[in-house]
PDB file of C-alpha atoms in Angstrom:
ATOM      1  CA  MET A 118       0.000   0.000   0.000  1.00 29.00           C
ATOM      2  CA  LYS A 119       1.232   3.469  -0.840  1.00 37.00           C
ATOM      3  CA  ARG A 120       2.612   5.359   2.114  1.00 45.00           C
ATOM      4  CA  ARG A 121       1.625   8.990   1.721  1.00 48.00           C
ATOM      5  CA  ARG A 122       4.659  10.511   3.408  1.00 48.00           C
ATOM      6  CA  THR A 123       7.384   7.970   2.751  1.00 43.00           C
ATOM      7  CA  ALA A 124       8.657   9.917  -0.262  1.00 42.00           C
ATOM      8  CA  LEU A 125       8.470  13.437  -1.554  1.00 45.00           C
ATOM      9  CA  LEU A 126       6.485  14.171  -4.665  1.00 38.00           C
ATOM     10  CA  ALA A 127       7.892  13.449  -8.098  1.00 36.00           C
ATOM     11  CA  SER A 128       8.620  17.156  -8.615  1.00 36.00           C
ATOM     12  CA  THR A 129      11.339  16.964  -5.951  1.00 41.00           C
ATOM     13  CA  ALA A 130      12.863  13.654  -6.999  1.00 39.00           C
ATOM     14  CA  ALA A 131      15.908  15.420  -8.395  1.00 39.00           C
ATOM     15  CA  VAL A 132      16.410  17.323  -5.152  1.00 43.00           C
ATOM     16  CA  LEU A 133      16.205  14.112  -3.167  1.00 43.00           C
ATOM     17  CA  SER A 134      18.747  12.479  -5.420  1.00 38.00           C
ATOM     18  CA  VAL A 135      21.151  15.344  -4.833  1.00 36.00           C
ATOM     19  CA  ALA A 136      20.376  15.310  -1.120  1.00 37.00           C
ATOM     20  CA  ALA A 137      21.108  11.614  -0.848  1.00 35.00           C
ATOM     21  CA  THR A 138      24.417  12.158  -2.631  1.00 30.00           C
ATOM     22  CA  ALA A 139      25.288  15.141  -0.460  1.00 31.00           C
ATOM     23  CA  CYS A 140      24.443  13.269   2.718  1.00 31.00           C
ATOM     24  CA  HIS A 141      25.844   9.874   1.934  1.00 27.00           C
ATOM     25  CA  GLY A 142      28.068  10.106  -1.124  1.00 29.00           C
ATOM     26  CA  GLY A 143      31.184   8.020  -0.774  1.00 30.00           C
ATOM     27  CA  SER A 144      30.276   6.802   2.691  1.00 29.00           C
ATOM     28  CA  SER A 145      28.065   4.310   4.414  1.00 29.00           C
ATOM     29  CA  ALA A 146      24.391   4.896   5.212  1.00 29.00           C
ATOM     30  CA  LYS A 147      25.491   6.396   8.488  1.00 29.00           C
ATOM     31  CA  GLY A 148      26.730   9.356   6.475  1.00 33.00           C
ATOM     32  CA  GLY A 149      29.806  11.523   6.562  1.00 36.00           C
ATOM     33  CA  GLY A 150      31.753   9.239   8.873  1.00 35.00           C
ATOM     34  CA  SER A 151      29.637  10.357  11.825  1.00 42.00           C
ATOM     35  CA  ASP A 152      29.120   8.102  14.814  1.00 50.00           C
ATOM     36  CA  SER A 153      26.052   6.092  15.804  1.00 51.00           C
ATOM     37  CA  THR A 154      25.737   4.257  19.094  1.00 46.00           C
ATOM     38  CA  THR A 155      22.930   2.056  20.354  1.00 43.00           C
ATOM     39  CA  ASP A 156      21.871   2.016  23.994  1.00 41.00           C
ATOM     40  CA  VAL A 157      20.127  -1.340  24.202  1.00 40.00           C
ATOM     41  CA  ALA A 158      18.698  -0.752  27.662  1.00 45.00           C
ATOM     42  CA  ALA A 159      17.119   2.546  26.661  1.00 48.00           C
ATOM     43  CA  THR A 160      16.268   1.268  23.133  1.00 87.00           C
ATOM     44  CA  VAL A 161      17.771   4.465  21.725  1.00 95.00           C
ATOM     45  CA  VAL A 162      20.045   5.064  18.770  1.00 96.00           C
ATOM     46  CA  THR A 163      22.005   8.300  19.168  1.00 96.00           C
ATOM     47  CA  HIS A 164      23.347   9.554  15.847  1.00 96.00           C
ATOM     48  CA  VAL A 165      25.604  12.548  15.167  1.00 95.00           C
ATOM     49  CA  LEU A 166      24.148  14.390  12.174  1.00 93.00           C
ATOM     50  CA  GLU A 167      26.697  17.162  11.772  1.00 81.00           C
ATOM     51  CA  SER A 168      30.386  16.408  11.428  1.00 69.00           C
ATOM     52  CA  LYS A 169      31.532  20.027  11.036  1.00 74.00           C
ATOM     53  CA  LEU A 170      30.200  23.445  11.996  1.00 77.00           C
ATOM     54  CA  ASP A 171      29.969  25.068   8.554  1.00 81.00           C
ATOM     55  CA  ASP A 172      26.769  27.086   8.353  1.00 87.00           C
ATOM     56  CA  PRO A 173      24.504  26.507   5.349  1.00 89.00           C
ATOM     57  CA  HIS A 174      23.430  29.277   2.985  1.00 88.00           C
ATOM     58  CA  THR A 175      19.842  30.002   2.048  1.00 86.00           C
ATOM     59  CA  ILE A 176      17.479  32.128   0.006  1.00 84.00           C
ATOM     60  CA  LEU A 177      15.341  32.556   3.108  1.00 89.00           C
ATOM     61  CA  HIS A 178      15.331  35.979   4.703  1.00 87.00           C
ATOM     62  CA  SER A 179      14.216  37.731   7.866  1.00 88.00           C
ATOM     63  CA  GLY A 180      10.756  39.209   8.091  1.00 85.00           C
ATOM     64  CA  PRO A 181       7.590  39.469  10.148  1.00 83.00           C
ATOM     65  CA  VAL A 182       6.555  36.604  12.374  1.00 85.00           C
ATOM     66  CA  GLY A 183       3.315  34.715  12.008  1.00 77.00           C
ATOM     67  CA  THR A 184       1.289  34.943  15.172  1.00 72.00           C
ATOM     68  CA  ALA A 185      -2.195  34.165  13.873  1.00 74.00           C
ATOM     69  CA  PRO A 186      -4.305  31.646  15.802  1.00 91.00           C
ATOM     70  CA  ILE A 187      -4.273  28.098  14.502  1.00 95.00           C
ATOM     71  CA  PRO A 188      -7.291  27.786  12.185  1.00 96.00           C
ATOM     72  CA  ALA A 189     -10.227  25.672  13.256  1.00 95.00           C
ATOM     73  CA  GLY A 190     -10.409  24.251   9.740  1.00 94.00           C
ATOM     74  CA  ALA A 191     -13.065  24.552   7.067  1.00 94.00           C
ATOM     75  CA  THR A 192     -15.642  22.085   5.809  1.00 91.00           C
ATOM     76  CA  GLN A 193     -14.995  21.053   2.213  1.00 85.00           C
ATOM     77  CA  ASN A 194     -16.946  18.268   0.548  1.00 84.00           C
ATOM     78  CA  GLY A 195     -18.264  17.337   3.948  1.00 87.00           C
ATOM     79  CA  LYS A 196     -14.799  16.961   5.478  1.00 91.00           C
ATOM     80  CA  LEU A 197     -12.959  19.046   8.022  1.00 95.00           C
ATOM     81  CA  THR A 198     -10.003  20.457   6.086  1.00 96.00           C
ATOM     82  CA  ALA A 199      -6.882  22.268   7.271  1.00 97.00           C
ATOM     83  CA  GLN A 200      -6.545  25.946   6.306  1.00 96.00           C
ATOM     84  CA  ALA A 201      -3.469  27.961   5.383  1.00 96.00           C
ATOM     85  CA  PHE A 202      -2.192  30.622   7.790  1.00 96.00           C
ATOM     86  CA  ASP A 203       1.077  32.345   8.706  1.00 94.00           C
ATOM     87  CA  GLY A 204       2.154  29.866  11.359  1.00 95.00           C
ATOM     88  CA  ILE A 205       3.206  29.904  15.000  1.00 96.00           C
ATOM     89  CA  PRO A 206       6.724  30.195  16.465  1.00 96.00           C
ATOM     90  CA  LYS A 207       7.127  26.730  17.986  1.00 97.00           C
ATOM     91  CA  VAL A 208       6.239  24.794  14.815  1.00 97.00           C
ATOM     92  CA  GLY A 209       8.416  24.931  11.719  1.00 97.00           C
ATOM     93  CA  ALA A 210       9.424  23.392   8.435  1.00 98.00           C
ATOM     94  CA  VAL A 211      12.160  20.763   8.231  1.00 98.00           C
ATOM     95  CA  PHE A 212      14.498  21.461   5.302  1.00 96.00           C
ATOM     96  CA  PHE A 213      17.254  19.607   3.494  1.00 90.00           C
ATOM     97  CA  SER A 214      20.605  21.326   3.322  1.00 89.00           C
ATOM     98  CA  VAL A 215      21.905  20.263  -0.093  1.00 83.00           C
ATOM     99  CA  GLY A 216      25.484  21.156  -0.970  1.00 82.00           C
ATOM    100  CA  GLY A 217      25.565  23.686   1.850  1.00 86.00           C
ATOM    101  CA  VAL A 218      22.350  25.395   0.710  1.00 89.00           C
ATOM    102  CA  VAL A 219      19.022  25.147   2.527  1.00 90.00           C
ATOM    103  CA  SER A 220      16.685  24.003  -0.234  1.00 82.00           C
ATOM    104  CA  ALA A 221      13.292  22.285  -0.064  1.00 90.00           C
ATOM    105  CA  HIS A 222      11.282  21.594   3.065  1.00 95.00           C
ATOM    106  CA  TYR A 223      10.025  18.030   3.276  1.00 96.00           C
ATOM    107  CA  CYS A 224       8.708  17.459   6.816  1.00 97.00           C
ATOM    108  CA  THR A 225       7.382  19.350   9.829  1.00 98.00           C
ATOM    109  CA  GLY A 226       8.914  19.706  13.287  1.00 98.00           C
ATOM    110  CA  SER A 227       8.194  21.449  16.558  1.00 98.00           C
ATOM    111  CA  VAL A 228      10.011  22.632  19.659  1.00 98.00           C
ATOM    112  CA  VAL A 229       9.623  20.420  22.696  1.00 98.00           C
ATOM    113  CA  HIS A 230      10.461  21.560  26.221  1.00 98.00           C
ATOM    114  CA  SER A 231      13.858  20.350  27.440  1.00 98.00           C
ATOM    115  CA  PRO A 232      16.590  21.374  29.891  1.00 98.00           C
ATOM    116  CA  SER A 233      18.802  22.489  26.997  1.00 98.00           C
ATOM    117  CA  GLY A 234      16.077  24.523  25.337  1.00 98.00           C
ATOM    118  CA  ASN A 235      17.293  23.300  21.951  1.00 98.00           C
ATOM    119  CA  LEU A 236      15.234  20.196  21.227  1.00 98.00           C
ATOM    120  CA  VAL A 237      12.994  19.560  18.217  1.00 98.00           C
ATOM    121  CA  VAL A 238      10.733  16.581  17.568  1.00 98.00           C
ATOM    122  CA  THR A 239       9.645  15.156  14.213  1.00 98.00           C
ATOM    123  CA  ALA A 240       8.809  11.802  12.661  1.00 98.00           C
ATOM    124  CA  GLY A 241      11.454   9.102  12.658  1.00 97.00           C
ATOM    125  CA  HIS A 242      11.140   8.608   8.902  1.00 97.00           C
ATOM    126  CA  CYS A 243      12.097  12.263   8.378  1.00 97.00           C
ATOM    127  CA  VAL A 244      15.485  11.521   9.952  1.00 97.00           C
ATOM    128  CA  HIS A 245      16.198   7.879   9.090  1.00 97.00           C
ATOM    129  CA  ASN A 246      14.607   6.446   5.975  1.00 94.00           C
ATOM    130  CA  THR A 247      15.913   3.386   4.148  1.00 90.00           C
ATOM    131  CA  LEU A 248      14.279   4.587   0.923  1.00 88.00           C
ATOM    132  CA  PHE A 249      16.780   7.444   0.853  1.00 85.00           C
ATOM    133  CA  GLY A 250      19.845   5.609   2.087  1.00 89.00           C
ATOM    134  CA  GLY A 251      19.328   5.731   5.848  1.00 94.00           C
ATOM    135  CA  TRP A 252      20.318   8.791   7.869  1.00 95.00           C
ATOM    136  CA  GLN A 253      19.495  12.246   6.555  1.00 93.00           C
ATOM    137  CA  ASP A 254      22.553  14.043   7.863  1.00 92.00           C
ATOM    138  CA  HIS A 255      21.903  17.612   6.707  1.00 93.00           C
ATOM    139  CA  ILE A 256      18.699  18.783   8.349  1.00 96.00           C
ATOM    140  CA  VAL A 257      17.738  22.389   9.113  1.00 96.00           C
ATOM    141  CA  PHE A 258      14.729  23.414  11.199  1.00 97.00           C
ATOM    142  CA  VAL A 259      13.108  26.781  10.426  1.00 97.00           C
ATOM    143  CA  PRO A 260      10.611  27.698  13.171  1.00 97.00           C
ATOM    144  CA  GLY A 261       7.665  29.835  12.113  1.00 96.00           C
ATOM    145  CA  TYR A 262       8.593  29.561   8.431  1.00 96.00           C
ATOM    146  CA  HIS A 263       6.285  31.242   5.914  1.00 95.00           C
ATOM    147  CA  ASP A 264       6.660  32.920   2.516  1.00 94.00           C
ATOM    148  CA  ASP A 265      10.442  32.312   2.319  1.00 94.00           C
ATOM    149  CA  ILE A 266      10.799  34.047   5.696  1.00 94.00           C
ATOM    150  CA  ALA A 267      12.770  32.574   8.593  1.00 95.00           C
ATOM    151  CA  PRO A 268      11.533  34.879  11.370  1.00 96.00           C
ATOM    152  CA  TYR A 269      13.460  33.095  14.128  1.00 96.00           C
ATOM    153  CA  GLY A 270      16.507  32.097  12.111  1.00 95.00           C
ATOM    154  CA  MET A 271      17.660  28.674  10.976  1.00 95.00           C
ATOM    155  CA  TRP A 272      18.632  25.854  13.332  1.00 96.00           C
ATOM    156  CA  VAL A 273      20.920  23.013  12.249  1.00 96.00           C
ATOM    157  CA  ALA A 274      20.233  19.538  13.632  1.00 97.00           C
ATOM    158  CA  THR A 275      23.387  18.227  15.310  1.00 96.00           C
ATOM    159  CA  LYS A 276      22.294  14.971  16.926  1.00 97.00           C
ATOM    160  CA  ALA A 277      19.321  12.614  16.595  1.00 98.00           C
ATOM    161  CA  TYR A 278      17.717  10.306  19.144  1.00 98.00           C
ATOM    162  CA  VAL A 279      15.697   7.535  17.492  1.00 97.00           C
ATOM    163  CA  ASP A 280      14.108   4.323  18.705  1.00 96.00           C
ATOM    164  CA  SER A 281      16.281   1.331  17.800  1.00 96.00           C
ATOM    165  CA  LYS A 282      13.165  -0.428  16.473  1.00 95.00           C
ATOM    166  CA  TRP A 283      12.735   2.298  13.899  1.00 96.00           C
ATOM    167  CA  VAL A 284      16.350   2.145  12.750  1.00 95.00           C
ATOM    168  CA  ALA A 285      16.362  -1.652  12.597  1.00 94.00           C
ATOM    169  CA  SER A 286      13.046  -2.322  10.880  1.00 93.00           C
ATOM    170  CA  GLU A 287      11.038   0.921  10.546  1.00 95.00           C
ATOM    171  CA  ASP A 288       8.590  -0.348  13.156  1.00 94.00           C
ATOM    172  CA  GLN A 289       5.449   1.755  12.697  1.00 95.00           C
ATOM    173  CA  ASP A 290       5.059   2.069  16.475  1.00 96.00           C
ATOM    174  CA  ALA A 291       8.466   3.759  16.834  1.00 96.00           C
ATOM    175  CA  ASP A 292       8.209   6.503  14.200  1.00 97.00           C
ATOM    176  CA  ILE A 293       9.603   9.460  16.159  1.00 98.00           C
ATOM    177  CA  ALA A 294      12.891  11.351  16.368  1.00 98.00           C
ATOM    178  CA  PHE A 295      14.223  14.043  18.661  1.00 98.00           C
ATOM    179  CA  LEU A 296      16.871  16.459  17.373  1.00 98.00           C
ATOM    180  CA  ASP A 297      19.401  18.621  19.171  1.00 98.00           C
ATOM    181  CA  VAL A 298      19.798  21.867  17.228  1.00 97.00           C
ATOM    182  CA  ARG A 299      22.067  24.917  17.141  1.00 96.00           C
ATOM    183  CA  LYS A 300      21.375  28.325  15.634  1.00 96.00           C
ATOM    184  CA  VAL A 301      23.057  29.215  12.352  1.00 94.00           C
ATOM    185  CA  GLY A 302      25.306  32.157  13.104  1.00 91.00           C
ATOM    186  CA  GLY A 303      25.474  31.404  16.818  1.00 89.00           C
ATOM    187  CA  GLY A 304      24.031  33.365  19.700  1.00 88.00           C
ATOM    188  CA  SER A 305      23.366  32.902  23.387  1.00 91.00           C
ATOM    189  CA  GLN A 306      19.583  32.415  23.243  1.00 96.00           C
ATOM    190  CA  THR A 307      18.107  28.946  23.156  1.00 98.00           C
ATOM    191  CA  LEU A 308      15.491  28.008  20.596  1.00 98.00           C
ATOM    192  CA  GLU A 309      12.869  27.495  23.275  1.00 98.00           C
ATOM    193  CA  SER A 310      13.481  30.926  24.804  1.00 98.00           C
ATOM    194  CA  ILE A 311      12.673  32.478  21.426  1.00 97.00           C
ATOM    195  CA  THR A 312       9.762  30.350  20.240  1.00 97.00           C
ATOM    196  CA  GLY A 313       8.257  28.692  23.289  1.00 97.00           C
ATOM    197  CA  ALA A 314       7.715  24.927  23.348  1.00 98.00           C
ATOM    198  CA  ASN A 315       5.254  22.109  23.830  1.00 98.00           C
ATOM    199  CA  THR A 316       5.579  19.692  26.735  1.00 98.00           C
ATOM    200  CA  PHE A 317       6.027  16.004  25.934  1.00 98.00           C
ATOM    201  CA  THR A 318       3.111  14.154  27.528  1.00 98.00           C
ATOM    202  CA  ALA A 319       3.419  10.417  28.113  1.00 97.00           C
ATOM    203  CA  GLU A 320       0.323   8.205  28.248  1.00 97.00           C
ATOM    204  CA  PRO A 321      -1.995  11.052  27.123  1.00 97.00           C
ATOM    205  CA  GLY A 322      -5.000   8.812  26.432  1.00 97.00           C
ATOM    206  CA  TYR A 323      -6.447   8.200  22.994  1.00 98.00           C
ATOM    207  CA  GLU A 324      -9.115  10.886  22.842  1.00 98.00           C
ATOM    208  CA  ASN A 325      -7.710  14.406  22.882  1.00 97.00           C
ATOM    209  CA  LYS A 326      -8.943  17.694  21.483  1.00 98.00           C
ATOM    210  CA  ILE A 327      -5.946  18.981  19.575  1.00 98.00           C
ATOM    211  CA  SER A 328      -4.600  21.547  17.160  1.00 97.00           C
ATOM    212  CA  VAL A 329      -2.247  20.436  14.393  1.00 98.00           C
ATOM    213  CA  VAL A 330       0.081  22.570  12.275  1.00 97.00           C
ATOM    214  CA  SER A 331       1.682  21.128   9.128  1.00 98.00           C
ATOM    215  CA  TYR A 332       3.881  22.217   6.246  1.00 97.00           C
ATOM    216  CA  PRO A 333       2.660  20.646   2.983  1.00 96.00           C
ATOM    217  CA  LEU A 334       5.456  19.918   0.555  1.00 94.00           C
ATOM    218  CA  THR A 335       6.567  23.055  -1.379  1.00 90.00           C
ATOM    219  CA  ALA A 336       3.861  25.196   0.290  1.00 94.00           C
ATOM    220  CA  ALA A 337       4.772  28.765   1.208  1.00 94.00           C
ATOM    221  CA  LYS A 338       2.634  28.673   4.353  1.00 95.00           C
ATOM    222  CA  PRO A 339       1.648  26.080   6.922  1.00 97.00           C
ATOM    223  CA  VAL A 340      -1.873  24.762   7.355  1.00 97.00           C
ATOM    224  CA  GLY A 341      -3.734  24.057  10.550  1.00 97.00           C
ATOM    225  CA  CYS A 342      -6.926  22.637  11.956  1.00 97.00           C
ATOM    226  CA  GLN A 343      -8.517  21.726  15.265  1.00 97.00           C
ATOM    227  CA  ALA A 344      -9.974  18.261  15.724  1.00 97.00           C
ATOM    228  CA  SER A 345     -10.014  15.280  18.067  1.00 97.00           C
ATOM    229  CA  THR A 346      -7.891  12.166  18.088  1.00 98.00           C
ATOM    230  CA  ALA A 347      -9.367   8.701  18.440  1.00 97.00           C
ATOM    231  CA  LYS A 348      -8.005   5.258  19.161  1.00 97.00           C
ATOM    232  CA  PHE A 349      -6.885   3.444  16.005  1.00 96.00           C
ATOM    233  CA  SER A 350      -5.080   0.691  17.907  1.00 96.00           C
ATOM    234  CA  ASP A 351      -3.353   0.231  21.249  1.00 97.00           C
ATOM    235  CA  THR A 352      -0.245   1.839  19.739  1.00 96.00           C
ATOM    236  CA  GLN A 353      -1.713   4.414  17.320  1.00 97.00           C
ATOM    237  CA  LEU A 354      -3.888   7.531  17.345  1.00 97.00           C
ATOM    238  CA  GLU A 355      -6.107   8.539  14.419  1.00 97.00           C
ATOM    239  CA  LEU A 356      -6.933  12.083  13.330  1.00 97.00           C
ATOM    240  CA  GLY A 357      -9.669  13.069  10.889  1.00 96.00           C
ATOM    241  CA  CYS A 358      -8.562  16.307   9.239  1.00 96.00           C
ATOM    242  CA  ALA A 359      -8.175  16.538   5.462  1.00 95.00           C
ATOM    243  CA  GLY A 360      -5.573  18.667   3.706  1.00 93.00           C
ATOM    244  CA  LEU A 361      -2.489  17.183   5.382  1.00 94.00           C
ATOM    245  CA  PRO A 362      -0.508  15.821   2.401  1.00 92.00           C
ATOM    246  CA  ASP A 363       3.174  15.004   1.854  1.00 90.00           C
ATOM    247  CA  GLY A 364       5.322  17.221   4.057  1.00 93.00           C
ATOM    248  CA  ALA A 365       3.014  16.921   7.060  1.00 95.00           C
ATOM    249  CA  SER A 366       5.077  14.164   8.648  1.00 96.00           C
ATOM    250  CA  GLY A 367       6.257  15.188  12.100  1.00 97.00           C
ATOM    251  CA  SER A 368       3.416  17.659  12.671  1.00 98.00           C
ATOM    252  CA  PRO A 369       2.687  18.058  16.388  1.00 98.00           C
ATOM    253  CA  PHE A 370      -0.649  17.069  17.915  1.00 98.00           C
ATOM    254  CA  MET A 371      -1.044  19.851  20.494  1.00 98.00           C
ATOM    255  CA  ALA A 372      -3.600  19.606  23.286  1.00 98.00           C
ATOM    256  CA  SER A 373      -4.582  22.374  25.682  1.00 94.00           C
ATOM    257  CA  GLY A 374      -1.872  23.625  27.982  1.00 89.00           C
ATOM    258  CA  ASP A 375       0.804  23.195  25.303  1.00 95.00           C
ATOM    259  CA  LYS A 376       0.771  19.422  25.727  1.00 98.00           C
ATOM    260  CA  LEU A 377       2.401  17.394  22.962  1.00 98.00           C
ATOM    261  CA  VAL A 378       0.268  14.244  22.696  1.00 98.00           C
ATOM    262  CA  GLY A 379       1.257  12.956  19.253  1.00 98.00           C
ATOM    263  CA  ILE A 380       3.424  13.338  16.141  1.00 98.00           C
ATOM    264  CA  LEU A 381       2.034  12.766  12.668  1.00 97.00           C
ATOM    265  CA  GLY A 382       3.569   9.510  11.458  1.00 96.00           C
ATOM    266  CA  GLY A 383       3.382   5.900  12.568  1.00 88.00           C
ATOM    267  CA  TYR A 384       0.852   3.752  10.714  1.00 85.00           C
ATOM    268  CA  GLU A 385       1.775   3.808   7.000  1.00 89.00           C
ATOM    269  CA  GLN A 386       4.199   6.596   8.010  1.00 83.00           C
ATOM    270  CA  GLY A 387       1.237   8.866   8.661  1.00 73.00           C
ATOM    271  CA  GLY A 388      -1.407   7.454   6.362  1.00 73.00           C
ATOM    272  CA  ASN A 389      -2.078   6.753   2.688  1.00 76.00           C
ATOM    273  CA  SER A 390      -4.356   9.720   2.035  1.00 76.00           C
ATOM    274  CA  PRO A 391      -4.366  13.392   3.071  1.00 77.00           C
ATOM    275  CA  ASP A 392      -7.765  12.931   4.763  1.00 89.00           C
ATOM    276  CA  VAL A 393      -6.876  10.721   7.756  1.00 94.00           C
ATOM    277  CA  SER A 394      -3.606  10.871   9.675  1.00 96.00           C
ATOM    278  CA  TYR A 395      -1.977   8.860  12.442  1.00 97.00           C
ATOM    279  CA  SER A 396       0.458   9.151  15.309  1.00 97.00           C
ATOM    280  CA  ILE A 397       2.262   6.660  17.470  1.00 97.00           C
ATOM    281  CA  TYR A 398       0.908   6.487  21.015  1.00 97.00           C
ATOM    282  CA  PHE A 399       3.288   8.017  23.539  1.00 97.00           C
ATOM    283  CA  SER A 400       3.830   4.895  25.613  1.00 95.00           C
ATOM    284  CA  SER A 401       6.417   4.403  28.350  1.00 95.00           C
ATOM    285  CA  ARG A 402       8.799   3.160  25.655  1.00 94.00           C
ATOM    286  CA  ILE A 403       8.495   6.410  23.695  1.00 96.00           C
ATOM    287  CA  ALA A 404       8.852   8.318  26.955  1.00 96.00           C
ATOM    288  CA  GLY A 405      12.189   6.524  27.333  1.00 95.00           C
ATOM    289  CA  ILE A 406      13.365   7.943  23.987  1.00 96.00           C
ATOM    290  CA  PHE A 407      12.409  11.430  25.143  1.00 97.00           C
ATOM    291  CA  LYS A 408      14.181  10.867  28.461  1.00 96.00           C
ATOM    292  CA  ALA A 409      17.380   9.886  26.653  1.00 95.00           C
ATOM    293  CA  ALA A 410      17.130  12.962  24.424  1.00 97.00           C
ATOM    294  CA  THR A 411      16.856  15.259  27.430  1.00 97.00           C
ATOM    295  CA  GLY A 412      19.574  13.587  29.453  1.00 90.00           C
ATOM    296  CA  GLY A 413      17.116  12.327  32.030  1.00 75.00           C
TER     297      GLY A 413
END
């Protein structure tokens, strides 16, 4: 069965080919000679994404921030459908850095509260994907991105924390990744101090009223809607909101009080249509991945 978010659309196939070469050319799937270590007890693979501190270039520029409320969604053809808006600070687009240039965004990420203040969460398949050679070693997070504007700067992913089950077999119940990031150009402020953050919430229950913000592939603006999750299985949540196509992987499911209760991904890497999406359930195992990422 087709997995909606496994690959980017055909229009970006050339970019992906270049990205795979840039990330993995002449090296193993681990990329660039960087180190990966597996903590069996914690079921975590810790992978160094950045082997040197060169800052990427970009066509993105500074500009006004998007502070509009997350849309409730509109009814189209009888379905609740996400609407475009200017975004919020703590959710951003996940970009490839190809040949030292920040190019196309292909997934969605969000800031999650941590002691370091520099932690982002996205789907596991946005970080490690066997279809594209394994580790994606040149990832840049742009919080609040809209209209080629990076209102809070660009943040390079330096280290990934991924469930060993995802790395070994792309287990649909382990499709999550946490990323340490640093700001391009440096600075003393943490990401979280600039954008705010959601709080990782273990065992949140299956039924939650949430808001979701996503970055469709190639779109200039994010989309958002407000809906409720339901139980799809013991290990998966289901969300009925149309208009979340390729690029939405990693989108945060945000409940009241800034609670992070899900990440778009999991079953069929998020779903096989833009109408219904999924998330892994934040079990004690997933809480262990988060704990490792925060040094707990």
